[in-house]
Amino acid sequence: MPFTVTITFKDSPNEERWRFTVRSVTCGKPLDSAVVAYAAESVGAPTPTPTPEAGKQFCVVAMDALNVGNGEAVWNTDNTVSLNVGDTRYSQSQKDSDYASDYAQYFNSKGQVGPTFGLNPGSRGPVHGIFQIPTGQQPTSVWVTSSTAITTIDGVQPGYLVLLK
C-alpha cells in the first residue's frame, strides 16, 4: 500500500514529498548475487562475499519511490529508515549503507534510476535498504521518517510505520 512522506528541513523552507511502496522485505538470504558481482566488477578487483555480523542475518527492504514533490529530490535509506523487530529498531550500519549503494548502482546500470541519484517530479525508481537483525528473528515493521534522520536531539522524528505480515 503506497504512503506519502513529506521531508522537511530545519534550515530551509523547502520540503520534499515522496510516495513509497514497500515491495518486499527478505531476510536470511545472501545479498543479490547480481548486485554483488556488479559491485566487484566496478571495483575491478575481487571482493569478499558480503556476510552479516556473527549471529545476524541480512534483511533487504525493497521499496518503490515516486517523487510527488515540485522539484528534483534525492533520497536514500541512510538514517531515514529503520527495520523493527517488536520494539527494537535496527538502522543501517556504514557497511550496510555501502551495500545499499551497491544496489542503487546496479539498478541504475539497468536503467532503473532510483532516488539515490535524484528524481524529478513524477519520476519513480527502486530503493533498497540493507539491515542486519538477529538470526531467526522476523521484522515486524518498517519506519520511514519524515525528517533527514530517524532521531535527532528532539527524539524519534515523525514518519510512517508500515506493519509487516
Coordinates of N, CA, C and O in Angstrom, one line a residue:
M1 N 0.8 -1.2 0.0 CA 0.0 0.0 0.0 C 0.9 1.2 0.0 O 1.8 1.4 0.9
P2 N 0.7 2.1 -0.9 CA 1.6 3.3 -1.0 C 1.2 4.3 0.1 O 0.1 4.4 0.6
F3 N 2.3 5.0 0.5 CA 2.1 6.1 1.6 C 3.0 7.2 1.2 O 4.0 7.1 0.5
T4 N 2.6 8.4 1.6 CA 3.3 9.6 1.3 C 4.0 10.2 2.5 O 3.4 10.2 3.6
V5 N 5.3 10.6 2.3 CA 6.1 11.2 3.4 C 6.5 12.6 2.9 O 7.1 12.7 1.8
T6 N 6.3 13.6 3.7 CA 6.9 14.9 3.4 C 8.1 15.1 4.3 O 8.0 15.1 5.5
I7 N 9.2 15.4 3.6 CA 10.5 15.5 4.3 C 10.8 17.0 4.5 O 10.9 17.7 3.5
T8 N 10.9 17.4 5.7 CA 11.2 18.9 6.0 C 12.6 19.0 6.4 O 13.3 18.1 6.9
F9 N 13.1 20.2 6.2 CA 14.5 20.6 6.5 C 14.5 21.7 7.5 O 13.8 22.7 7.3
K10 N 15.2 21.6 8.6 CA 15.2 22.6 9.7 C 15.8 23.9 9.2 O 15.3 25.0 9.6
D11 N 16.7 23.9 8.3 CA 17.4 25.1 7.8 C 16.9 25.7 6.6 O 17.5 26.6 6.0
S12 N 15.7 25.1 6.1 CA 15.3 25.6 4.8 C 13.7 25.5 4.7 O 13.2 24.6 5.3
P13 N 13.1 26.4 4.0 CA 11.6 26.3 3.9 C 11.2 25.2 2.9 O 10.1 24.9 2.8
N14 N 12.2 24.7 2.1 CA 11.9 23.7 1.1 C 11.5 22.4 1.8 O 12.0 22.0 2.8
E15 N 10.7 21.6 1.1 CA 10.4 20.3 1.5 C 10.3 19.4 0.3 O 10.2 19.9 -0.8
E16 N 10.4 18.1 0.6 CA 10.3 17.1 -0.5 C 9.2 16.2 -0.1 O 8.9 15.9 1.0
R17 N 8.5 15.7 -1.2 CA 7.4 14.8 -1.0 C 7.6 13.5 -1.8 O 7.9 13.6 -3.0
W18 N 7.5 12.4 -1.1 CA 7.8 11.1 -1.7 C 6.6 10.2 -1.5 O 6.0 10.2 -0.4
R19 N 6.2 9.4 -2.4 CA 5.2 8.3 -2.2 C 6.0 7.0 -2.3 O 6.6 6.7 -3.4
F20 N 6.0 6.2 -1.3 CA 6.7 5.0 -1.2 C 5.7 3.8 -1.2 O 4.6 3.9 -0.6
T21 N 6.2 2.7 -1.7 CA 5.5 1.4 -1.6 C 6.6 0.4 -1.2 O 7.6 0.3 -1.9
V22 N 6.4 -0.3 0.0 CA 7.3 -1.3 0.4 C 6.9 -2.6 -0.5 O 5.8 -3.1 -0.4
R23 N 7.8 -3.0 -1.3 CA 7.6 -4.1 -2.2 C 7.9 -5.4 -1.5 O 7.1 -6.4 -1.7
S24 N 9.0 -5.5 -0.8 CA 9.3 -6.8 -0.1 C 10.3 -6.5 1.0 O 11.0 -5.5 1.0
V25 N 10.3 -7.4 2.0 CA 11.4 -7.5 3.0 C 11.8 -8.9 3.0 O 11.0 -9.8 3.3
T26 N 13.1 -9.2 2.6 CA 13.6 -10.5 2.5 C 14.7 -10.7 3.5 O 15.7 -9.9 3.5
C27 N 14.6 -11.7 4.4 CA 15.6 -11.9 5.5 C 16.2 -13.3 5.4 O 15.5 -14.2 4.9
G28 N 17.4 -13.4 5.9 CA 18.1 -14.7 6.0 C 18.7 -15.3 4.7 O 19.1 -16.4 4.7
K29 N 18.7 -14.5 3.7 CA 19.3 -14.9 2.4 C 20.6 -14.0 2.1 O 20.7 -12.9 2.6
P30 N 21.5 -14.5 1.3 CA 22.6 -13.7 0.9 C 22.1 -12.5 0.1 O 21.0 -12.5 -0.5
L31 N 22.9 -11.5 0.0 CA 22.6 -10.3 -0.8 C 22.6 -10.8 -2.3 O 23.2 -11.8 -2.7
D32 N 21.8 -10.1 -3.1 CA 21.6 -10.4 -4.5 C 22.9 -10.7 -5.2 O 23.8 -9.8 -5.3
S33 N 23.1 -11.9 -5.8 CA 24.4 -12.2 -6.4 C 24.7 -11.3 -7.6 O 25.9 -11.0 -7.8
A34 N 23.7 -10.9 -8.3 CA 24.0 -10.0 -9.5 C 24.5 -8.6 -9.0 O 25.4 -8.0 -9.6
V35 N 24.0 -8.1 -7.9 CA 24.4 -6.9 -7.3 C 25.9 -7.0 -6.8 O 26.7 -6.2 -7.1
V36 N 26.1 -8.1 -6.1 CA 27.5 -8.3 -5.6 C 28.5 -8.5 -6.7 O 29.6 -7.9 -6.6
A37 N 28.2 -9.2 -7.8 CA 29.1 -9.3 -8.9 C 29.3 -8.0 -9.6 O 30.4 -7.6 -10.0
Y38 N 28.2 -7.2 -9.8 CA 28.4 -5.9 -10.4 C 29.3 -5.0 -9.5 O 30.1 -4.3 -10.1
A39 N 29.1 -5.0 -8.2 CA 29.9 -4.2 -7.3 C 31.4 -4.6 -7.4 O 32.3 -3.7 -7.5
A40 N 31.6 -5.9 -7.5 CA 33.0 -6.4 -7.6 C 33.6 -6.0 -8.9 O 34.8 -5.5 -9.0
E41 N 32.8 -6.0 -10.0 CA 33.3 -5.7 -11.3 C 33.6 -4.2 -11.4 O 34.6 -3.8 -12.0
S42 N 32.8 -3.4 -10.7 CA 33.0 -1.9 -10.8 C 34.3 -1.5 -10.0 O 34.9 -0.5 -10.4
V43 N 34.7 -2.3 -9.1 CA 35.9 -2.0 -8.3 C 37.1 -2.5 -9.1 O 38.2 -2.0 -9.0
G44 N 36.9 -3.5 -9.9 CA 38.0 -4.1 -10.8 C 38.9 -5.0 -10.0 O 40.0 -5.3 -10.5
A45 N 38.4 -5.5 -8.9 CA 39.3 -6.4 -8.1 C 38.3 -7.4 -7.3 O 37.2 -7.0 -7.0
P46 N 38.8 -8.6 -7.0 CA 37.9 -9.5 -6.3 C 37.6 -8.9 -4.9 O 38.5 -8.2 -4.3
T47 N 36.4 -9.0 -4.5 CA 36.0 -8.5 -3.2 C 35.3 -9.7 -2.5 O 34.7 -10.6 -3.1
P48 N 35.5 -9.7 -1.1 CA 34.9 -10.8 -0.4 C 33.3 -10.8 -0.5 O 32.7 -9.7 -0.6
T49 N 32.8 -11.9 -0.4 CA 31.3 -12.0 -0.4 C 30.8 -11.4 0.9 O 31.3 -11.7 1.9
P50 N 29.8 -10.5 0.8 CA 29.3 -9.9 2.0 C 28.7 -10.9 2.9 O 28.0 -11.8 2.5
T51 N 29.1 -10.8 4.2 CA 28.5 -11.6 5.2 C 28.0 -10.8 6.4 O 28.7 -9.8 6.7
P52 N 26.9 -11.2 7.0 CA 26.4 -10.4 8.1 C 27.3 -10.6 9.3 O 28.1 -11.6 9.4
E53 N 27.2 -9.7 10.3 CA 27.9 -9.9 11.6 C 27.5 -11.2 12.2 O 26.4 -11.8 11.9
A54 N 28.4 -11.8 13.1 CA 28.1 -13.0 13.8 C 26.7 -12.9 14.5 O 26.5 -12.0 15.2
G55 N 25.9 -14.0 14.3 CA 24.6 -14.0 15.0 C 23.6 -13.2 14.3 O 22.5 -13.1 14.9
K56 N 23.9 -12.6 13.2 CA 22.9 -11.8 12.5 C 22.6 -12.3 11.1 O 23.4 -13.1 10.5
Q57 N 21.5 -11.8 10.5 CA 21.2 -12.1 9.1 C 20.9 -10.8 8.4 O 20.5 -9.8 9.0
F58 N 21.2 -10.8 7.1 CA 20.8 -9.7 6.3 C 19.3 -9.6 6.0 O 18.6 -10.7 5.9
C59 N 18.7 -8.4 6.0 CA 17.4 -8.2 5.6 C 17.4 -7.1 4.5 O 18.0 -6.1 4.8
V60 N 16.8 -7.4 3.4 CA 16.8 -6.4 2.3 C 15.4 -5.9 2.2 O 14.4 -6.6 1.9
V61 N 15.2 -4.5 2.4 CA 13.9 -3.9 2.2 C 13.9 -3.3 0.8 O 14.8 -2.5 0.5
A62 N 13.0 -3.7 -0.1 CA 12.9 -3.2 -1.4 C 11.7 -2.3 -1.5 O 10.6 -2.7 -1.1
M63 N 11.8 -1.0 -1.9 CA 10.7 -0.1 -2.0 C 10.7 0.6 -3.4 O 11.8 0.6 -4.1
D64 N 9.6 1.1 -3.7 CA 9.4 1.9 -4.9 C 9.2 3.3 -4.4 O 8.5 3.6 -3.5
A65 N 9.9 4.3 -5.0 CA 9.8 5.7 -4.6 C 9.4 6.5 -5.8 O 9.9 6.4 -6.9
L66 N 8.4 7.3 -5.6 CA 7.8 8.3 -6.6 C 7.9 9.7 -6.0 O 7.4 9.9 -4.9
N67 N 8.6 10.5 -6.8 CA 8.7 11.9 -6.3 C 7.4 12.6 -6.6 O 7.1 12.8 -7.8
V68 N 6.7 13.0 -5.6 CA 5.4 13.7 -5.8 C 5.5 15.2 -5.3 O 4.5 15.8 -5.1
G69 N 6.8 15.6 -5.2 CA 7.1 17.0 -4.9 C 7.1 17.9 -6.1 O 6.7 17.5 -7.2
N70 N 7.6 19.1 -5.9 CA 7.6 20.0 -7.0 C 9.0 20.4 -7.5 O 9.2 21.4 -8.1
G71 N 10.0 19.5 -7.2 CA 11.3 19.8 -7.6 C 12.1 18.5 -7.6 O 11.7 17.5 -6.9
E72 N 13.3 18.5 -8.2 CA 14.1 17.3 -8.1 C 14.5 17.0 -6.7 O 14.7 18.0 -5.9
A73 N 14.6 15.7 -6.3 CA 14.9 15.4 -4.9 C 15.7 14.1 -4.9 O 15.7 13.3 -5.8
V74 N 16.6 14.1 -3.9 CA 17.5 12.9 -3.7 C 17.1 12.3 -2.3 O 16.8 13.0 -1.4
W75 N 17.0 11.0 -2.3 CA 16.6 10.3 -1.1 C 17.2 8.9 -1.0 O 17.4 8.2 -2.1
N76 N 17.6 8.4 0.2 CA 18.0 7.0 0.3 C 17.7 6.6 1.7 O 17.2 7.4 2.5
T77 N 18.0 5.4 2.1 CA 17.6 4.8 3.3 C 18.6 5.1 4.5 O 18.3 4.7 5.6
D78 N 19.6 5.8 4.2 CA 20.6 6.1 5.3 C 19.9 7.0 6.3 O 19.5 8.1 6.0
N79 N 19.9 6.6 7.5 CA 19.4 7.4 8.6 C 17.9 7.8 8.5 O 17.5 8.7 9.3
T80 N 17.2 7.3 7.5 CA 15.8 7.7 7.4 C 14.8 6.5 7.5 O 13.6 6.7 7.5
V81 N 15.3 5.3 7.5 CA 14.5 4.1 7.6 C 15.1 3.2 8.7 O 16.3 3.1 8.8
S82 N 14.2 2.6 9.4 CA 14.6 1.5 10.3 C 13.7 0.3 10.1 O 12.6 0.4 9.6
L83 N 14.3 -0.9 10.3 CA 13.6 -2.2 10.3 C 13.5 -2.6 11.7 O 14.5 -2.6 12.5
N84 N 12.3 -2.9 12.1 CA 12.0 -3.1 13.5 C 11.6 -4.6 13.8 O 10.8 -5.2 13.0
V85 N 12.1 -5.1 14.9 CA 11.6 -6.4 15.4 C 11.0 -6.1 16.8 O 11.7 -5.7 17.8
G86 N 9.6 -6.1 16.8 CA 9.0 -5.6 18.0 C 9.3 -4.2 18.3 O 9.2 -3.3 17.4
D87 N 9.8 -3.9 19.5 CA 10.1 -2.5 19.9 C 11.6 -2.2 19.7 O 12.1 -1.2 20.2
T88 N 12.3 -3.1 19.0 CA 13.8 -2.9 18.8 C 14.0 -2.4 17.4 O 13.5 -3.0 16.4
R89 N 14.7 -1.3 17.3 CA 14.8 -0.6 16.0 C 16.3 -0.8 15.5 O 17.2 -0.6 16.2
Y90 N 16.3 -1.3 14.2 CA 17.6 -1.5 13.6 C 17.8 -0.6 12.4 O 16.9 -0.4 11.6
S91 N 18.9 0.2 12.4 CA 19.2 1.0 11.2 C 20.4 0.5 10.5 O 21.0 -0.4 11.0
Q92 N 20.7 1.1 9.4 CA 21.9 0.6 8.6 C 23.2 1.0 9.2 O 23.3 2.2 9.6
S93 N 24.1 0.1 9.3 CA 25.5 0.5 9.6 C 26.1 1.1 8.4 O 25.5 1.1 7.3
Q94 N 27.3 1.6 8.6 CA 28.0 2.2 7.4 C 28.2 1.2 6.3 O 28.0 1.4 5.1
K95 N 28.6 0.0 6.7 CA 28.8 -1.1 5.8 C 27.5 -1.5 5.1 O 27.4 -1.7 3.8
D96 N 26.4 -1.5 5.8 CA 25.1 -1.8 5.2 C 24.7 -0.7 4.2 O 24.1 -1.0 3.2
S97 N 25.0 0.5 4.6 CA 24.8 1.7 3.6 C 25.5 1.5 2.3 O 25.0 1.8 1.2
D98 N 26.8 1.0 2.5 CA 27.6 0.7 1.3 C 26.9 -0.4 0.4 O 26.9 -0.2 -0.8
Y99 N 26.4 -1.4 1.0 CA 25.6 -2.4 0.3 C 24.4 -1.9 -0.4 O 24.1 -2.2 -1.6
A100 N 23.7 -1.0 0.3 CA 22.5 -0.3 -0.3 C 22.9 0.5 -1.5 O 22.2 0.5 -2.5
S101 N 24.1 1.1 -1.4 CA 24.6 1.9 -2.5 C 24.9 1.0 -3.7 O 24.7 1.4 -4.9
D102 N 25.4 -0.2 -3.4 CA 25.7 -1.1 -4.5 C 24.4 -1.5 -5.2 O 24.4 -1.6 -6.5
Y103 N 23.3 -1.7 -4.5 CA 22.0 -2.0 -5.1 C 21.6 -0.8 -6.0 O 21.2 -1.0 -7.1
A104 N 21.8 0.4 -5.5 CA 21.4 1.6 -6.3 C 22.2 1.7 -7.6 O 21.7 2.0 -8.7
Q105 N 23.5 1.4 -7.5 CA 24.4 1.5 -8.7 C 24.0 0.4 -9.7 O 23.9 0.6 -10.9
Y106 N 23.7 -0.8 -9.2 CA 23.3 -1.9 -10.0 C 22.0 -1.6 -10.8 O 22.0 -1.7 -12.0
F107 N 21.0 -1.2 -10.1 CA 19.7 -0.9 -10.7 C 19.9 0.3 -11.7 O 19.2 0.3 -12.7
N108 N 20.7 1.3 -11.3 CA 21.0 2.4 -12.2 C 21.6 1.9 -13.5 O 21.2 2.4 -14.6
S109 N 22.5 0.9 -13.4 CA 23.2 0.4 -14.6 C 22.2 -0.4 -15.5 O 22.4 -0.5 -16.7
K110 N 21.0 -0.8 -15.0 CA 20.0 -1.5 -15.7 C 18.9 -0.5 -16.2 O 17.9 -0.9 -16.7
G111 N 19.2 0.8 -16.0 CA 18.2 1.8 -16.5 C 17.1 2.1 -15.5 O 16.1 2.8 -15.9
Q112 N 17.2 1.6 -14.3 CA 16.2 1.9 -13.3 C 16.8 2.9 -12.3 O 17.2 2.5 -11.2
V113 N 16.8 4.2 -12.6 CA 17.4 5.2 -11.7 C 16.5 5.3 -10.5 O 15.3 5.4 -10.6
G114 N 17.1 5.3 -9.4 CA 16.4 5.5 -8.1 C 16.6 6.8 -7.5 O 17.4 7.7 -8.0
P115 N 16.0 7.1 -6.4 CA 16.1 8.4 -5.7 C 17.5 8.7 -5.1 O 17.8 9.8 -4.9
T116 N 18.3 7.7 -5.0 CA 19.7 7.9 -4.6 C 20.4 8.9 -5.5 O 21.3 9.7 -5.0
F117 N 20.1 8.9 -6.8 CA 20.8 9.8 -7.7 C 19.9 11.0 -8.1 O 20.3 11.8 -9.0
G118 N 18.7 11.1 -7.5 CA 17.9 12.2 -7.8 C 16.8 11.9 -8.8 O 17.1 11.2 -9.8
L119 N 15.6 12.2 -8.4 CA 14.4 12.0 -9.3 C 13.7 13.3 -9.5 O 13.5 14.0 -8.5
N120 N 13.2 13.6 -10.7 CA 12.4 14.7 -11.0 C 11.0 14.4 -10.5 O 10.6 13.3 -10.4
P121 N 10.1 15.5 -10.4 CA 8.7 15.3 -10.1 C 8.1 14.3 -11.0 O 8.3 14.4 -12.3
G122 N 7.3 13.4 -10.5 CA 6.6 12.4 -11.4 C 7.4 11.2 -11.7 O 6.9 10.3 -12.3
S123 N 8.7 11.2 -11.4 CA 9.6 10.1 -11.7 C 9.6 9.1 -10.5 O 9.5 9.5 -9.4
R124 N 9.8 7.8 -10.9 CA 9.9 6.8 -9.8 C 11.1 5.9 -10.1 O 11.5 5.8 -11.2
G125 N 11.5 5.2 -9.0 CA 12.6 4.3 -9.1 C 12.7 3.4 -7.9 O 12.1 3.7 -6.9
P126 N 13.5 2.4 -8.0 CA 13.7 1.5 -6.8 C 14.7 2.0 -5.8 O 15.6 2.8 -6.1
V127 N 14.4 1.7 -4.6 CA 15.4 2.0 -3.5 C 15.4 0.8 -2.6 O 14.4 0.1 -2.4
H128 N 16.6 0.5 -2.0 CA 16.8 -0.6 -1.2 C 17.5 -0.2 0.1 O 18.3 0.7 0.1
G129 N 17.1 -0.9 1.2 CA 17.8 -0.7 2.5 C 18.3 -2.1 2.9 O 17.6 -3.1 2.7
I130 N 19.5 -2.1 3.4 CA 20.1 -3.3 3.9 C 20.3 -3.2 5.4 O 20.9 -2.3 5.9
F131 N 19.7 -4.2 6.1 CA 19.7 -4.2 7.6 C 20.2 -5.5 8.1 O 20.1 -6.5 7.4
Q132 N 20.8 -5.5 9.3 CA 21.2 -6.8 10.0 C 20.4 -6.9 11.3 O 20.4 -6.0 12.1
I133 N 19.6 -8.0 11.4 CA 18.9 -8.3 12.6 C 19.3 -9.7 13.1 O 19.9 -10.4 12.3
P134 N 19.0 -10.0 14.3 CA 19.4 -11.3 14.9 C 18.9 -12.5 14.0 O 17.8 -12.4 13.5
T135 N 19.7 -13.5 13.8 CA 19.4 -14.7 13.1 C 18.1 -15.3 13.7 O 18.0 -15.4 14.9
G136 N 17.2 -15.7 12.8 CA 16.0 -16.3 13.3 C 14.8 -15.4 13.7 O 13.7 -15.8 13.8
Q137 N 15.1 -14.1 13.8 CA 14.1 -13.2 14.1 C 13.4 -12.7 12.8 O 14.0 -12.7 11.7
Q138 N 12.2 -12.2 12.9 CA 11.4 -11.7 11.8 C 11.1 -10.3 12.0 O 10.6 -9.9 13.1
P139 N 11.3 -9.4 11.1 CA 10.9 -8.0 11.3 C 9.4 -7.8 11.4 O 8.6 -8.6 10.7
T140 N 8.9 -6.9 12.1 CA 7.5 -6.6 12.3 C 7.0 -5.4 11.7 O 5.9 -5.2 11.4
S141 N 8.0 -4.4 11.4 CA 7.6 -3.1 10.8 C 8.8 -2.4 10.2 O 9.9 -2.8 10.5
V142 N 8.5 -1.5 9.3 CA 9.5 -0.6 8.7 C 9.0 0.8 9.1 O 7.8 1.2 8.9
W143 N 10.0 1.6 9.5 CA 9.7 3.0 9.9 C 10.4 3.9 8.8 O 11.6 3.8 8.6
V144 N 9.6 4.8 8.2 CA 10.2 5.7 7.2 C 10.0 7.1 7.8 O 8.8 7.5 8.0
T145 N 11.0 7.8 8.1 CA 10.9 9.1 8.8 C 10.6 10.2 7.8 O 10.9 10.1 6.6
S146 N 10.0 11.3 8.3 CA 9.7 12.5 7.5 C 10.7 13.6 7.8 O 10.5 14.7 7.5
S147 N 11.8 13.2 8.3 CA 12.9 14.1 8.6 C 14.1 13.6 7.8 O 14.1 12.7 7.0
T148 N 15.3 14.3 8.0 CA 16.5 13.8 7.4 C 17.3 12.8 8.3 O 18.3 12.4 7.9
A149 N 16.7 12.5 9.4 CA 17.3 11.5 10.3 C 16.2 10.8 11.2 O 15.1 11.5 11.4
I150 N 16.3 9.6 11.5 CA 15.3 8.9 12.3 C 15.2 9.6 13.7 O 14.1 9.8 14.2
T151 N 16.3 9.8 14.3 CA 16.3 10.5 15.6 C 17.2 11.8 15.5 O 18.2 11.8 14.8
T152 N 16.7 12.8 16.3 CA 17.5 14.0 16.4 C 17.5 14.3 17.9 O 17.1 13.5 18.7
I153 N 18.0 15.5 18.2 CA 18.1 15.9 19.6 C 16.7 15.9 20.2 O 16.5 15.8 21.4
D154 N 15.6 16.1 19.4 CA 14.3 16.1 19.9 C 13.6 14.7 20.0 O 12.5 14.6 20.3
G155 N 14.4 13.6 19.7 CA 13.9 12.3 19.8 C 13.5 11.7 18.4 O 14.0 12.2 17.4
V156 N 12.7 10.6 18.4 CA 12.3 10.0 17.2 C 11.5 10.9 16.4 O 10.6 11.6 16.9
Q157 N 11.8 11.1 15.1 CA 11.1 12.0 14.2 C 9.8 11.4 13.7 O 9.7 10.2 13.6
P158 N 8.9 12.2 13.3 CA 7.6 11.7 12.8 C 7.9 11.0 11.4 O 8.9 11.3 10.8
G159 N 7.0 10.2 11.1 CA 7.1 9.4 9.8 C 5.9 8.5 9.6 O 4.8 8.7 10.1
Y160 N 6.2 7.4 8.9 CA 5.2 6.4 8.6 C 5.6 5.1 8.9 O 6.7 4.6 8.6
L161 N 4.7 4.3 9.6 CA 5.0 3.0 10.1 C 4.3 2.0 9.2 O 3.1 2.1 9.0
V162 N 5.1 1.1 8.6 CA 4.5 0.0 7.7 C 4.6 -1.3 8.5 O 5.6 -1.8 8.9
L163 N 3.4 -1.8 8.9 CA 3.4 -3.1 9.6 C 3.6 -4.2 8.6 O 3.0 -4.2 7.5
L164 N 4.4 -5.2 8.9 CA 4.7 -6.3 8.1 C 3.9 -7.5 8.5 O 3.7 -7.7 9.7
K165 N 3.5 -8.4 7.6 CA 2.8 -9.6 7.9 C 3.7 -10.7 8.1 O 4.8 -10.9 7.6

